[in-house]
Coordinates of N, CA, C and O in Angstrom, one line a residue:
M1 N -19.2 25.1 17.9 CA -18.0 24.6 17.8 C -16.9 25.1 16.8 O -15.5 25.0 16.6
K2 N -16.9 24.3 15.9 CA -16.3 24.4 14.3 C -15.5 25.4 14.7 O -14.2 25.8 13.9
A3 N -16.6 26.9 14.1 CA -15.9 28.3 14.0 C -14.7 28.7 15.2 O -14.6 29.4 15.3
R4 N -15.2 27.9 16.5 CA -14.4 28.5 17.7 C -12.9 28.4 17.5 O -12.5 28.3 18.3
L5 N -13.0 26.8 16.8 CA -11.8 25.7 17.2 C -10.7 26.8 16.5 O -10.0 26.7 17.3
P6 N -10.6 28.0 15.5 CA -8.9 28.5 15.0 C -8.8 29.3 16.8 O -7.6 29.8 17.2
Y7 N -10.0 29.4 17.4 CA -10.0 30.7 18.6 C -9.3 29.9 19.3 O -8.5 30.5 20.3
I8 N -9.9 29.0 19.7 CA -9.1 28.0 20.8 C -7.7 27.4 20.6 O -6.8 27.7 21.4
I9 N -7.4 27.0 19.4 CA -6.2 27.6 18.7 C -5.2 27.9 19.2 O -4.0 28.5 19.9
G10 N -5.1 29.2 18.8 CA -4.9 30.5 18.6 C -4.6 30.6 19.8 O -3.5 31.2 20.6
F11 N -5.7 30.5 20.4 CA -5.5 31.3 22.0 C -4.1 30.4 22.9 O -3.4 30.6 23.9
L12 N -4.1 28.6 22.8 CA -3.2 28.1 23.1 C -2.1 28.2 22.4 O -1.2 28.2 23.7
L13 N -1.9 28.8 21.3 CA -0.4 28.7 20.8 C 0.0 30.2 21.3 O 1.6 30.6 21.8
L14 N -0.5 31.2 21.0 CA -0.3 32.7 21.8 C -0.3 33.1 23.7 O 0.8 33.6 23.9
L15 N -0.7 31.7 24.1 CA -0.5 31.6 25.6 C 0.2 30.6 25.8 O 1.1 31.3 26.5
G16 N 0.7 29.9 24.4 CA 2.1 29.2 25.1 C 3.6 30.2 24.7 O 4.8 29.5 25.3
V17 N 3.3 31.3 23.6 CA 4.0 31.6 23.5 C 4.3 32.9 25.2 O 6.0 33.7 24.8
E18 N 3.4 33.6 25.0 CA 3.8 34.4 26.6 C 4.6 33.7 27.4 O 5.3 34.4 28.4
I19 N 4.0 32.3 27.7 CA 4.7 31.5 28.5 C 6.3 31.5 28.7 O 7.2 31.4 29.6
C20 N 6.7 31.1 27.4 CA 7.8 31.5 27.0 C 8.6 32.4 26.6 O 10.1 32.6 27.3
I21 N 8.3 33.6 26.6 CA 8.4 35.1 27.2 C 8.8 35.4 28.5 O 9.6 35.9 28.7
G22 N 7.6 34.4 29.3 CA 8.0 35.2 31.2 C 8.9 34.0 30.9 O 9.8 34.8 32.2
V23 N 9.6 33.3 30.9 CA 10.1 31.6 31.7 C 11.4 32.0 31.0 O 11.9 32.3 31.6
F24 N 11.7 32.4 29.6 CA 12.9 32.7 28.9 C 12.9 34.2 28.6 O 12.3 35.1 28.0
Y25 N 14.6 34.3 29.1 CA 14.8 35.8 28.8 C 15.0 35.9 27.0 O 16.3 35.3 26.5
F26 N 14.7 36.7 26.2 CA 15.3 36.6 25.0 C 15.9 37.9 24.6 O 16.4 37.9 24.2
S27 N 14.5 38.2 24.6 CA 15.3 40.6 24.8 C 14.6 40.9 25.7 O 13.3 41.3 25.8
K28 N 14.7 42.8 25.8 CA 14.1 43.3 27.1 C 12.8 43.6 26.2 O 11.8 44.2 26.4
F29 N 13.4 43.9 24.9 CA 11.9 44.5 24.1 C 11.2 43.5 24.0 O 9.6 43.3 24.2
I30 N 11.7 42.6 23.5 CA 10.4 41.0 23.2 C 9.4 41.1 24.8 O 8.3 40.8 24.6
R31 N 10.2 40.5 25.8 CA 9.7 40.8 27.0 C 8.9 41.6 27.3 O 7.9 41.6 27.5
A32 N 9.3 43.4 27.0 CA 8.6 44.5 27.7 C 7.6 44.6 26.6 O 6.3 45.8 27.4
Y33 N 7.9 44.5 25.8 CA 6.8 45.5 24.5 C 5.9 44.2 23.8 O 5.0 44.0 23.7
L34 N 7.3 43.6 22.9 CA 6.0 42.2 22.3 C 5.3 41.7 23.0 O 4.1 41.1 23.1
G35 N 5.7 40.9 24.3 CA 4.4 40.7 25.2 C 3.0 41.2 25.2 O 2.1 40.7 25.5
D36 N 3.2 42.1 25.5 CA 2.1 43.2 25.3 C 1.5 43.5 24.9 O 0.1 43.4 24.7
V37 N 1.9 43.0 23.9 CA 1.3 43.3 22.2 C 0.6 42.4 21.9 O -0.5 41.9 21.7
I38 N 1.3 40.8 22.3 CA 0.5 39.4 22.0 C -0.1 39.4 23.1 O -1.4 38.7 22.8
V39 N -0.6 40.0 24.5 CA -1.2 39.1 25.2 C -2.7 40.4 25.1 O -4.2 39.4 25.4
V40 N -3.3 41.1 24.1 CA -4.3 41.3 23.7 C -4.5 40.2 22.9 O -5.7 40.4 23.1
W41 N -3.9 39.6 22.1 CA -4.2 39.0 20.9 C -5.2 37.3 22.0 O -5.9 37.1 21.8
V42 N -4.3 37.1 22.8 CA -4.5 35.7 24.0 C -5.5 35.9 24.4 O -6.6 35.4 24.4
I43 N -6.1 37.0 25.1 CA -7.4 37.8 25.6 C -8.7 37.7 24.4 O -9.5 37.5 24.7
Y44 N -8.2 37.8 23.6 CA -9.2 38.3 22.3 C -9.4 37.1 22.0 O -10.8 36.4 21.8
C45 N -8.5 35.7 21.7 CA -9.0 34.4 21.0 C -9.7 33.7 22.8 O -10.2 32.9 21.7
L46 N -9.1 33.9 23.1 CA -9.9 33.2 24.4 C -11.1 34.3 24.6 O -12.1 32.7 24.8
I47 N -12.0 34.7 24.8 CA -12.9 35.7 25.0 C -13.9 35.0 23.6 O -15.2 34.4 23.6
R48 N -13.3 35.4 22.3 CA -14.1 35.3 21.2 C -14.3 33.1 21.2 O -15.0 33.3 21.0
S49 N -13.8 32.5 21.5 CA -13.8 31.3 21.5 C -14.8 30.6 22.6 O -15.7 29.6 22.4
F50 N -15.3 31.7 23.2 CA -17.1 31.5 24.1 C -18.1 32.0 23.8 O -19.4 32.1 24.3
M51 N -17.3 33.2 22.5 CA -19.0 34.1 22.3 C -19.4 33.5 21.2 O -18.9 33.2 20.4
P52 N -20.7 34.1 20.9 CA -21.7 33.8 19.5 C -20.7 34.4 18.6 O -20.4 35.6 19.1
K53 N -20.7 33.7 17.6 CA -20.3 34.5 16.4 C -21.1 35.5 15.6 O -20.2 36.2 15.5
K54 N -22.4 35.6 16.6 CA -22.6 36.7 16.3 C -22.4 38.2 16.9 O -22.1 40.0 16.5
T55 N -21.3 38.3 17.3 CA -20.5 39.5 18.4 C -19.8 39.7 17.6 O -19.3 39.8 16.9
D56 N -19.7 41.2 17.8 CA -19.4 42.0 16.9 C -17.5 42.6 17.8 O -17.6 42.3 18.8
S57 N -16.8 41.5 16.6 CA -15.4 41.4 16.8 C -15.0 43.1 16.9 O -13.8 42.6 18.1
Y58 N -15.1 43.9 16.8 CA -14.5 44.9 16.6 C -14.8 45.4 18.2 O -13.6 46.0 18.6
L59 N -16.0 45.3 18.6 CA -16.3 46.1 20.0 C -16.0 45.1 20.9 O -15.4 45.5 21.9
L60 N -15.6 43.8 20.8 CA -14.8 43.0 21.1 C -13.1 43.5 21.9 O -12.9 43.3 22.6
A61 N -13.0 43.7 20.3 CA -10.9 44.5 20.5 C -11.2 45.6 21.3 O -9.9 45.9 22.2
L62 N -12.1 46.4 21.1 CA -12.3 47.6 22.2 C -12.3 47.5 22.8 O -11.8 47.8 24.3
G63 N -13.2 46.4 23.6 CA -13.6 45.9 25.4 C -12.2 45.6 25.6 O -12.8 46.0 26.8
I64 N -11.2 44.5 25.0 CA -10.2 44.4 25.4 C -9.0 45.4 25.7 O -8.5 45.4 26.5
L65 N -9.4 46.5 24.8 CA -8.7 47.2 25.3 C -8.3 48.8 26.3 O -7.9 48.7 27.1
V66 N -10.0 48.4 26.6 CA -10.5 49.5 28.1 C -10.1 48.7 29.1 O -9.2 49.2 29.4
F67 N -10.0 46.9 29.3 CA -9.7 46.3 30.1 C -8.6 46.3 30.1 O -8.3 46.3 31.7
S68 N -7.8 46.2 29.4 CA -5.9 45.8 29.1 C -6.0 47.9 30.3 O -4.7 47.8 30.9
F69 N -6.4 48.7 29.8 CA -6.0 50.0 31.1 C -6.4 50.0 31.4 O -5.2 50.6 32.6
V70 N -7.9 49.4 31.9 CA -8.1 49.8 33.6 C -7.1 48.6 34.5 O -6.3 49.2 35.5
V71 N -6.5 47.4 33.7 CA -5.4 46.6 34.7 C -4.9 47.7 34.7 O -4.0 47.7 35.7
E72 N -4.3 48.0 33.7 CA -2.4 48.9 33.7 C -2.6 50.0 35.0 O -2.0 50.5 35.5
F73 N -3.9 51.3 34.5 CA -4.0 51.8 35.7 C -3.8 51.3 37.1 O -3.3 52.2 38.4
L74 N -4.8 49.9 37.3 CA -4.9 49.8 38.6 C -3.7 49.0 39.1 O -3.3 49.4 40.7
Q75 N -3.2 48.7 38.3 CA -1.1 48.7 38.6 C -0.6 49.5 39.0 O -0.1 50.3 40.0
K76 N -1.1 50.8 38.8 CA -0.3 52.2 39.0 C -0.6 52.4 40.4 O -0.2 53.0 41.2
I77 N -2.3 52.0 41.3 CA -2.5 51.8 42.4 C -1.9 50.5 43.1 O -2.2 51.0 44.3
H78 N -0.6 50.3 42.1 CA -0.5 49.1 43.3 C -1.7 47.9 44.0 O -1.6 47.8 45.2
I79 N -2.5 47.3 43.0 CA -4.2 46.9 43.6 C -3.2 45.6 44.5 O -4.3 45.1 44.4
V80 N -2.6 44.6 43.6 CA -2.5 43.8 44.3 C -1.6 43.7 46.1 O -2.1 42.7 46.8
D81 N -0.7 45.3 46.4 CA -0.6 45.0 47.1 C -1.9 45.6 48.5 O -1.9 45.3 49.5
I82 N -2.9 46.6 47.6 CA -3.9 46.9 48.8 C -4.8 45.4 48.6 O -5.7 45.6 50.0
L83 N -4.8 44.6 47.4 CA -5.6 43.4 48.2 C -5.0 43.1 48.7 O -5.7 41.3 48.6
G84 N -3.4 42.8 49.0 CA -2.6 41.8 49.8 C -3.0 40.2 48.8 O -2.6 39.4 49.5
I85 N -2.6 40.4 48.1 CA -2.1 39.0 47.0 C -1.1 38.4 47.2 O 0.1 39.7 47.2
C86 N -0.2 38.0 47.5 CA 0.7 37.3 47.8 C 1.4 35.8 47.0 O 2.5 35.8 46.9
N87 N 0.3 35.9 46.2 CA 0.6 33.7 45.1 C 1.6 35.2 44.0 O 0.8 35.9 43.6
K88 N 2.6 34.3 43.9 CA 3.4 35.2 42.9 C 2.8 34.7 41.2 O 2.9 35.8 40.7
L89 N 2.7 34.0 41.0 CA 1.8 33.6 39.8 C 0.5 35.0 39.5 O 1.2 35.4 39.0
L90 N -0.1 34.8 40.8 CA -1.5 36.3 40.2 C -1.2 37.1 40.4 O -0.9 38.2 40.0
R91 N 0.3 37.7 41.0 CA 1.0 38.8 41.1 C 1.6 39.1 39.6 O 1.5 40.4 39.2
I92 N 2.7 37.7 39.2 CA 2.7 38.2 38.4 C 1.4 38.8 37.1 O 1.6 39.6 35.9
I93 N 0.6 37.8 36.7 CA -0.5 38.1 35.9 C -1.2 39.3 35.9 O -1.5 40.3 35.1
I94 N -1.2 39.5 37.1 CA -2.2 40.8 37.0 C -1.1 42.0 37.4 O -1.5 43.2 36.6
G95 N 0.0 41.8 37.8 CA 0.8 43.0 37.0 C 1.3 43.9 38.4 O 0.6 44.5 38.9
N96 N 2.3 44.5 38.1 CA 2.2 45.4 39.6 C 4.0 46.8 39.6 O 4.0 47.5 40.3
G97 N 3.2 46.6 37.6 CA 4.5 48.3 37.8 C 3.3 48.9 37.0 O 3.4 47.9 35.2
F98 N 3.2 50.3 36.5 CA 2.8 50.6 35.6 C 3.9 51.5 34.8 O 4.9 52.1 35.3
A99 N 3.3 51.5 33.8 CA 4.3 52.1 32.2 C 3.7 52.4 31.6 O 2.6 51.5 30.6
V100 N 3.2 53.8 31.0 CA 2.9 54.8 29.7 C 3.2 53.7 28.0 O 1.9 53.4 27.5
E101 N 4.2 53.3 28.5 CA 4.8 52.4 27.3 C 3.9 50.7 27.2 O 3.3 50.7 25.6
D102 N 3.4 50.6 28.2 CA 2.1 49.4 28.1 C 1.2 49.8 27.8 O 0.3 48.5 26.5
L103 N 0.7 50.9 27.8 CA -0.5 50.9 27.1 C -0.5 51.4 25.9 O -1.3 51.0 24.8
W104 N 1.0 51.7 25.0 CA 0.9 51.8 23.7 C 1.0 50.2 23.2 O 0.2 50.4 21.7
C105 N 1.6 49.6 23.4 CA 1.5 48.5 23.0 C 0.6 47.1 23.3 O 0.2 47.0 22.5
Y106 N -0.3 48.1 24.5 CA -1.9 47.4 24.6 C -2.5 47.6 23.0 O -3.7 47.2 22.4
A107 N -2.6 49.5 22.2 CA -2.9 50.3 21.4 C -2.5 49.6 20.4 O -3.6 48.7 19.1
A108 N -1.3 49.1 20.4 CA -0.8 48.5 19.2 C -1.3 47.1 19.0 O -1.4 46.5 17.0
G109 N -1.6 46.2 19.6 CA -2.2 44.7 19.9 C -3.5 44.7 19.4 O -4.2 44.3 18.7
T110 N -4.6 46.0 19.4 CA -5.7 45.9 19.0 C -6.2 46.5 18.1 O -6.4 45.9 16.9
L111 N -5.0 47.5 17.2 CA -5.3 47.7 15.9 C -4.6 46.7 15.3 O -5.0 46.2 14.7
V112 N -3.7 45.4 15.9 CA -2.6 44.4 14.8 C -4.4 43.7 14.8 O -5.0 43.0 13.6
T113 N -5.1 43.2 16.0 CA -6.3 42.9 15.7 C -7.0 43.1 15.2 O -7.9 42.4 14.4
M114 N -7.6 44.9 15.3 CA -9.0 45.0 14.5 C -8.6 45.0 13.3 O -9.1 45.0 11.8
A115 N -6.8 45.2 12.3 CA -6.4 45.2 10.6 C -6.4 43.3 10.5 O -7.7 43.1 9.2
Q116 N -6.7 42.2 11.2 CA -6.2 41.4 11.2 C -8.2 40.6 11.1 O -8.8 40.4 10.0
I117 N -8.7 41.1 11.5 CA -10.7 41.6 11.8 C -10.9 41.4 10.5 O -11.8 40.9 9.2
W118 N -10.4 42.9 9.7 CA -10.7 43.1 8.6 C -10.3 43.0 7.7 O -11.0 42.8 6.0
I119 N -9.3 42.1 7.3 CA -8.7 41.6 6.0 C -9.1 39.9 6.4 O -9.5 39.8 5.1
F120 N -10.1 39.3 7.2 CA -10.6 38.3 7.9 C -12.1 38.6 6.5 O -12.6 37.4 5.8
R121 N -12.3 40.1 7.3 CA -13.9 39.5 6.6 C -13.5 40.3 4.4 O -14.6 39.4 4.2
R122 N -12.5 41.1 4.3 CA -12.7 41.2 3.2 C -12.3 39.7 2.2 O -12.8 38.9 1.5
I123 N -11.5 39.3 2.8 CA -11.5 37.7 2.3 C -12.7 36.9 2.4 O -13.0 36.3 1.2
K124 N -13.5 36.7 3.2 CA -14.5 35.9 3.3 C -15.5 36.7 2.1 O -15.8 35.8 1.7
S125 N -15.7 37.7 2.5 CA -16.5 38.2 1.1 C -16.0 38.3 -0.1 O -17.2 37.9 -0.7
R126 N -14.7 38.5 -0.4 CA -14.5 37.6 -1.8 C -14.8 36.4 -2.1 O -15.1 35.8 -3.2
R127 N -14.7 35.5 -1.0 CA -15.3 33.6 -1.8 C -16.4 33.4 -1.5 O -17.4 32.6 -2.5
T128 N -17.3 34.4 -1.0 CA -18.8 34.5 -1.1 C -19.6 35.5 -2.7 O -20.6 34.9 -3.2
S129 N -18.6 36.3 -2.9 CA -19.6 36.6 -3.9 C -18.6 35.5 -5.2 O -17.8 35.0 -5.7

C-alpha cells in the first residue's frame, strides 16, 4: 500500500485539475490540449495504484495510449449516440467529437509519462548504488 500511495495521491490531484479544467474556462489551449495530455497521467496513476509493483510501467503507459486512441476513434463513429447514452456526465467522460489533435495530445502525455518513469528509475538506481 505504501508504494501505491504516491499514485493514489497523484490520481486525486490530477483528477482535481481535470475537473477544474472542465468546470472553469481557462483558455482554449488548456481545455482542448493540456487537458488531453493530463488525462493520460490521470489514467496512468489510477491504474498504477491498483497494479502490482512488478508490472512493466512502460507497457502500461503504451496500453493507456492504445486505450486513449480506441476511445478517440469510437468518438469518430459517435459511440455515445450508438449506445443511446443520455447521461450528460457520461457523455462528457466518453466524449463525442473526434479530433486528430487529441491523438497528438495523448501521445505527448504518454511521452511525458515514459520520461517520468525513466527519470525516477535513474534516480532510484543512483540511490541504490
